[in-house]
Amino acid sequence: MATTKMCKRPSAAWLFLFGAGMDMGSDPLFFPRGPLCPALRLHLQLRRLLLRHRQQPRRVRRQLRLRPPQRLGLPLVPPSLAHNGSFRRGANFAVGSATALDAAFFHGGKFPLNVSLGVQLQWFESLKPSLCRTTKECKAFFGRSLFFVGEFGVNDYDFCFLTKSVQEIMPLVPDVIRTISTAIERLIKHGATNFVVPGTIPSGCAPPVLALFPDAAPAEYNSTTGCLEDINKLGMHHNLLLQDALDKLRGRHPEAMIVYADLFGPIMDMVESPGKYGFEEDVLTICCGGPGTLFCGDEGANLCEKPAARLFWDGVHLTEAAYRYIADVWLDSIDSPARESRTFWTKKHWTQLKADTANEMGAWKLQDKTLKESR
């Protein structure tokens, strides 16, 4: 579904964030130099902007601000690892490049990116005794809090792109969804009842992902958008399974408000119809970064004249204008719970999408079976 479902407007007074920081609200980390895989190295290099943004000109810094909590009357919360931080109004556990699956899945030995969903939950549980003590007190405290769980999944799949095909990554999706679902139930046991769970983005349109596949065949691209279709189908599959999992959670926990927040639909609508949002037609061109290997934040890197006319900021993140459109859709549905949020893709579009994805999965499974039998 392309709309954001909301049963009632939350009366949350505290905010807790988990995720990979698609809204630029995550904690930046410094990583040691070492033999990292190219896909991971690309992500880390692109996210160096997070470490430098306070030194950038004002017009650069403005693109790093997305503060929808203020519209809900919620506080801007500090990073969970902040020294001497006050967490009585909530905390931000999200970290750039975080995955849903544990780091051990991606690397047999010591892995520098130990910021998975499981690790973030451990940070939350370590902080919990300073927020409430008894079961009753915690249920009251977390019951009036709003929990953002995600976005998760993009990094899990992106880290696999250079070593696995989309067909080989597809079986990973249920594990990612199961991890997210289990995390939500774990938070419910602590007393949480209000959740927003974002889906994943159309990674096949993301400039860094497109750059990873310079030799892709013309047939692999959507002729209208220029996006890599199979990679987008991976995101579609993730979002469909996530929505199914959230439906099951609602059935098991009717006392909880669990909202699915659509990222895929709004971004695809901006890619397909950039003029409708005031974006330039070369919508997949980034605003900040280049030429060549220069990343956004590097000395001499390009910066577009009109950031508000671009969809992508640095390739990994969107511009403030794009995030505002998405945030407004989510927040409008909270402000007017009786009215569905704006629909970007029609029901027919999503129904066809689900059928196409199911057909692709069936075809890929048949190919894998044939390949195994031929060996």
CSV table of N, CA and C in Angstrom, one decimal, residues 227-298:
chain,number,residue,atom,x,y,z
A,227,CYS,N,16.2,4.0,-13.8
A,227,CYS,CA,16.5,3.3,-12.5
A,227,CYS,C,16.8,1.8,-12.9
A,228,LEU,N,17.5,1.1,-12.1
A,228,LEU,CA,17.8,-0.3,-12.2
A,228,LEU,C,16.6,-1.1,-11.7
A,229,GLU,N,15.9,-1.8,-12.6
A,229,GLU,CA,14.6,-2.3,-12.2
A,229,GLU,C,14.7,-3.5,-11.2
A,230,ASP,N,15.6,-4.4,-11.4
A,230,ASP,CA,15.7,-5.5,-10.5
A,230,ASP,C,16.0,-5.1,-9.0
A,231,ILE,N,16.8,-4.1,-8.9
A,231,ILE,CA,17.2,-3.6,-7.6
A,231,ILE,C,15.9,-2.9,-6.9
A,232,ASN,N,15.1,-2.2,-7.7
A,232,ASN,CA,13.9,-1.7,-7.2
A,232,ASN,C,12.9,-2.8,-6.8
A,233,LYS,N,12.9,-3.8,-7.6
A,233,LYS,CA,12.0,-4.9,-7.2
A,233,LYS,C,12.4,-5.6,-5.9
A,234,LEU,N,13.7,-5.6,-5.6
A,234,LEU,CA,14.1,-6.0,-4.3
A,234,LEU,C,13.5,-5.2,-3.2
A,235,GLY,N,13.5,-3.8,-3.4
A,235,GLY,CA,12.9,-2.9,-2.4
A,235,GLY,C,11.4,-3.1,-2.3
A,236,MET,N,10.8,-3.4,-3.4
A,236,MET,CA,9.3,-3.6,-3.4
A,236,MET,C,9.0,-4.9,-2.6
A,237,HIS,N,9.8,-5.9,-2.9
A,237,HIS,CA,9.6,-7.2,-2.2
A,237,HIS,C,9.7,-7.0,-0.7
A,238,HIS,N,10.8,-6.2,-0.3
A,238,HIS,CA,11.0,-5.9,1.2
A,238,HIS,C,9.8,-5.2,1.7
A,239,ASN,N,9.3,-4.2,1.1
A,239,ASN,CA,8.2,-3.4,1.6
A,239,ASN,C,6.9,-4.2,1.7
A,240,LEU,N,6.6,-5.1,0.7
A,240,LEU,CA,5.4,-5.9,0.8
A,240,LEU,C,5.5,-6.9,2.0
A,241,LEU,N,6.7,-7.5,2.2
A,241,LEU,CA,6.8,-8.4,3.3
A,241,LEU,C,6.8,-7.7,4.6
A,242,LEU,N,7.3,-6.5,4.6
A,242,LEU,CA,7.3,-5.7,5.9
A,242,LEU,C,5.8,-5.3,6.3
A,243,GLN,N,5.0,-4.9,5.3
A,243,GLN,CA,3.6,-4.6,5.6
A,243,GLN,C,2.9,-5.8,6.0
A,244,ASP,N,3.1,-7.0,5.5
A,244,ASP,CA,2.5,-8.2,5.9
A,244,ASP,C,2.9,-8.5,7.4
A,245,ALA,N,4.2,-8.3,7.7
A,245,ALA,CA,4.6,-8.6,9.0
A,245,ALA,C,4.0,-7.6,10.0
A,246,LEU,N,3.9,-6.3,9.7
A,246,LEU,CA,3.2,-5.4,10.6
A,246,LEU,C,1.8,-5.7,10.8
A,247,ASP,N,1.1,-6.2,9.8
A,247,ASP,CA,-0.3,-6.6,9.9
A,247,ASP,C,-0.4,-7.7,11.0
A,248,LYS,N,0.5,-8.7,10.9
A,248,LYS,CA,0.5,-9.8,11.9
A,248,LYS,C,0.8,-9.2,13.3
A,249,LEU,N,1.7,-8.3,13.4
A,249,LEU,CA,2.0,-7.7,14.7
A,249,LEU,C,0.8,-7.0,15.3
A,250,ARG,N,0.1,-6.3,14.4
A,250,ARG,CA,-1.2,-5.6,14.9
A,250,ARG,C,-2.2,-6.6,15.4
A,251,GLY,N,-2.2,-7.8,14.7
A,251,GLY,CA,-3.2,-8.8,15.2
A,251,GLY,C,-2.8,-9.4,16.5
A,252,ARG,N,-1.5,-9.6,16.8
A,252,ARG,CA,-1.0,-10.1,18.0
A,252,ARG,C,-1.0,-9.1,19.2
A,253,HIS,N,-0.9,-7.8,18.8
A,253,HIS,CA,-0.8,-6.7,19.8
A,253,HIS,C,-1.8,-5.6,19.5
A,254,PRO,N,-3.1,-5.9,19.7
A,254,PRO,CA,-4.1,-4.9,19.3
A,254,PRO,C,-4.0,-3.6,20.1
A,255,GLU,N,-3.3,-3.6,21.2
A,255,GLU,CA,-3.1,-2.4,22.0
A,255,GLU,C,-2.1,-1.5,21.5
A,256,ALA,N,-1.3,-2.0,20.5
A,256,ALA,CA,-0.2,-1.1,19.9
A,256,ALA,C,-0.7,-0.4,18.7
A,257,MET,N,-0.2,0.8,18.5
A,257,MET,CA,-0.4,1.5,17.2
A,257,MET,C,0.9,1.3,16.4
A,258,ILE,N,0.8,0.6,15.3
A,258,ILE,CA,2.0,0.3,14.5
A,258,ILE,C,1.7,0.8,13.1
A,259,VAL,N,2.5,1.8,12.7
A,259,VAL,CA,2.2,2.6,11.5
A,259,VAL,C,3.3,2.2,10.4
A,260,TYR,N,2.9,1.8,9.2
A,260,TYR,CA,3.8,1.7,8.1
A,260,TYR,C,4.0,3.0,7.4
A,261,ALA,N,5.2,3.5,7.3
A,261,ALA,CA,5.4,4.8,6.6
A,261,ALA,C,6.1,4.6,5.3
A,262,ASP,N,5.5,5.0,4.2
A,262,ASP,CA,6.0,4.7,2.9
A,262,ASP,C,7.1,5.7,2.4
A,263,LEU,N,8.2,5.2,2.1
A,263,LEU,CA,9.3,5.9,1.5
A,263,LEU,C,9.4,5.7,0.0
A,264,PHE,N,9.1,4.5,-0.4
A,264,PHE,CA,9.3,4.0,-1.8
A,264,PHE,C,8.4,4.8,-2.7
A,265,GLY,N,7.1,4.9,-2.4
A,265,GLY,CA,6.1,5.5,-3.3
A,265,GLY,C,6.4,7.0,-3.5
A,266,PRO,N,6.5,7.8,-2.5
A,266,PRO,CA,6.8,9.2,-2.7
A,266,PRO,C,8.1,9.5,-3.5
A,267,ILE,N,9.2,8.7,-3.2
A,267,ILE,CA,10.4,9.0,-3.9
A,267,ILE,C,10.2,8.6,-5.4
A,268,MET,N,9.6,7.4,-5.7
A,268,MET,CA,9.3,7.0,-7.1
A,268,MET,C,8.5,8.1,-7.8
A,269,ASP,N,7.5,8.7,-7.1
A,269,ASP,CA,6.7,9.7,-7.7
A,269,ASP,C,7.5,10.9,-8.1
A,270,MET,N,8.5,11.2,-7.2
A,270,MET,CA,9.4,12.4,-7.5
A,270,MET,C,10.3,12.0,-8.7
A,271,VAL,N,10.7,10.8,-8.8
A,271,VAL,CA,11.6,10.4,-9.9
A,271,VAL,C,10.8,10.4,-11.2
A,272,GLU,N,9.6,9.9,-11.2
A,272,GLU,CA,8.7,9.8,-12.4
A,272,GLU,C,8.2,11.1,-12.8
A,273,SER,N,7.9,12.0,-11.9
A,273,SER,CA,7.3,13.3,-12.2
A,273,SER,C,8.0,14.4,-11.5
A,274,PRO,N,9.2,14.7,-11.8
A,274,PRO,CA,10.0,15.7,-11.1
A,274,PRO,C,9.4,17.1,-11.2
A,275,GLY,N,8.8,17.4,-12.3
A,275,GLY,CA,8.3,18.7,-12.5
A,275,GLY,C,7.1,19.0,-11.6
A,276,LYS,N,6.4,18.0,-11.1
A,276,LYS,CA,5.3,18.2,-10.2
A,276,LYS,C,5.8,18.8,-8.9
A,277,TYR,N,7.1,18.5,-8.5
A,277,TYR,CA,7.6,18.9,-7.3
A,277,TYR,C,8.6,20.1,-7.4
A,278,GLY,N,8.7,20.6,-8.6
A,278,GLY,CA,9.7,21.7,-8.9
A,278,GLY,C,11.1,21.3,-9.0
A,279,PHE,N,11.3,20.0,-9.3
A,279,PHE,CA,12.6,19.4,-9.5
A,279,PHE,C,13.0,19.5,-11.0
A,280,GLU,N,14.3,19.6,-11.2
A,280,GLU,CA,14.9,19.6,-12.6
A,280,GLU,C,14.7,18.2,-13.2
A,281,GLU,N,14.6,18.2,-14.5
A,281,GLU,CA,14.4,16.9,-15.2
A,281,GLU,C,15.4,15.9,-15.0
A,282,ASP,N,16.7,16.3,-14.9
A,282,ASP,CA,17.8,15.3,-14.7
A,282,ASP,C,17.8,14.9,-13.2
A,283,VAL,N,16.7,14.3,-12.8
A,283,VAL,CA,16.3,14.1,-11.4
A,283,VAL,C,17.3,13.2,-10.7
A,284,LEU,N,18.1,12.3,-11.4
A,284,LEU,CA,19.0,11.4,-10.7
A,284,LEU,C,20.4,12.0,-10.5
A,285,THR,N,20.6,13.3,-10.9
A,285,THR,CA,21.8,14.0,-10.7
A,285,THR,C,21.9,14.6,-9.3
A,286,ILE,N,23.0,14.4,-8.6
A,286,ILE,CA,23.1,14.8,-7.2
A,286,ILE,C,23.4,16.3,-7.2
A,287,CYS,N,23.1,17.0,-6.1
A,287,CYS,CA,23.3,18.4,-5.9
A,287,CYS,C,24.7,18.6,-5.4
A,288,CYS,N,25.2,17.8,-4.5
A,288,CYS,CA,26.5,18.0,-3.9
A,288,CYS,C,27.5,16.9,-4.1
A,289,GLY,N,28.6,17.1,-4.8
A,289,GLY,CA,29.6,16.1,-5.0
A,289,GLY,C,30.1,16.2,-6.4
A,290,GLY,N,31.3,15.5,-6.6
A,290,GLY,CA,31.9,15.6,-7.9
A,290,GLY,C,32.7,16.9,-8.1
A,291,PRO,N,33.4,17.1,-9.2
A,291,PRO,CA,33.6,16.1,-10.3
A,291,PRO,C,34.4,14.9,-9.9
A,292,GLY,N,34.3,13.9,-10.7
A,292,GLY,CA,35.2,12.7,-10.5
A,292,GLY,C,34.9,12.0,-9.2
A,293,THR,N,36.0,11.8,-8.4
A,293,THR,CA,35.9,11.1,-7.2
A,293,THR,C,35.6,12.0,-5.9
A,294,LEU,N,35.4,13.3,-6.2
A,294,LEU,CA,35.2,14.2,-5.0
A,294,LEU,C,33.8,13.9,-4.4
A,295,PHE,N,33.8,13.7,-3.1
A,295,PHE,CA,32.5,13.5,-2.4
A,295,PHE,C,32.0,14.8,-1.8
A,296,CYS,N,30.7,14.9,-1.6
A,296,CYS,CA,30.2,16.1,-1.0
A,296,CYS,C,30.8,16.3,0.4
A,297,GLY,N,31.3,17.5,0.6
A,297,GLY,CA,32.1,17.8,1.8
A,297,GLY,C,33.6,17.9,1.5
A,298,ASP,N,34.0,17.3,0.4
A,298,ASP,CA,35.4,17.5,0.0
A,298,ASP,C,35.7,18.9,-0.5
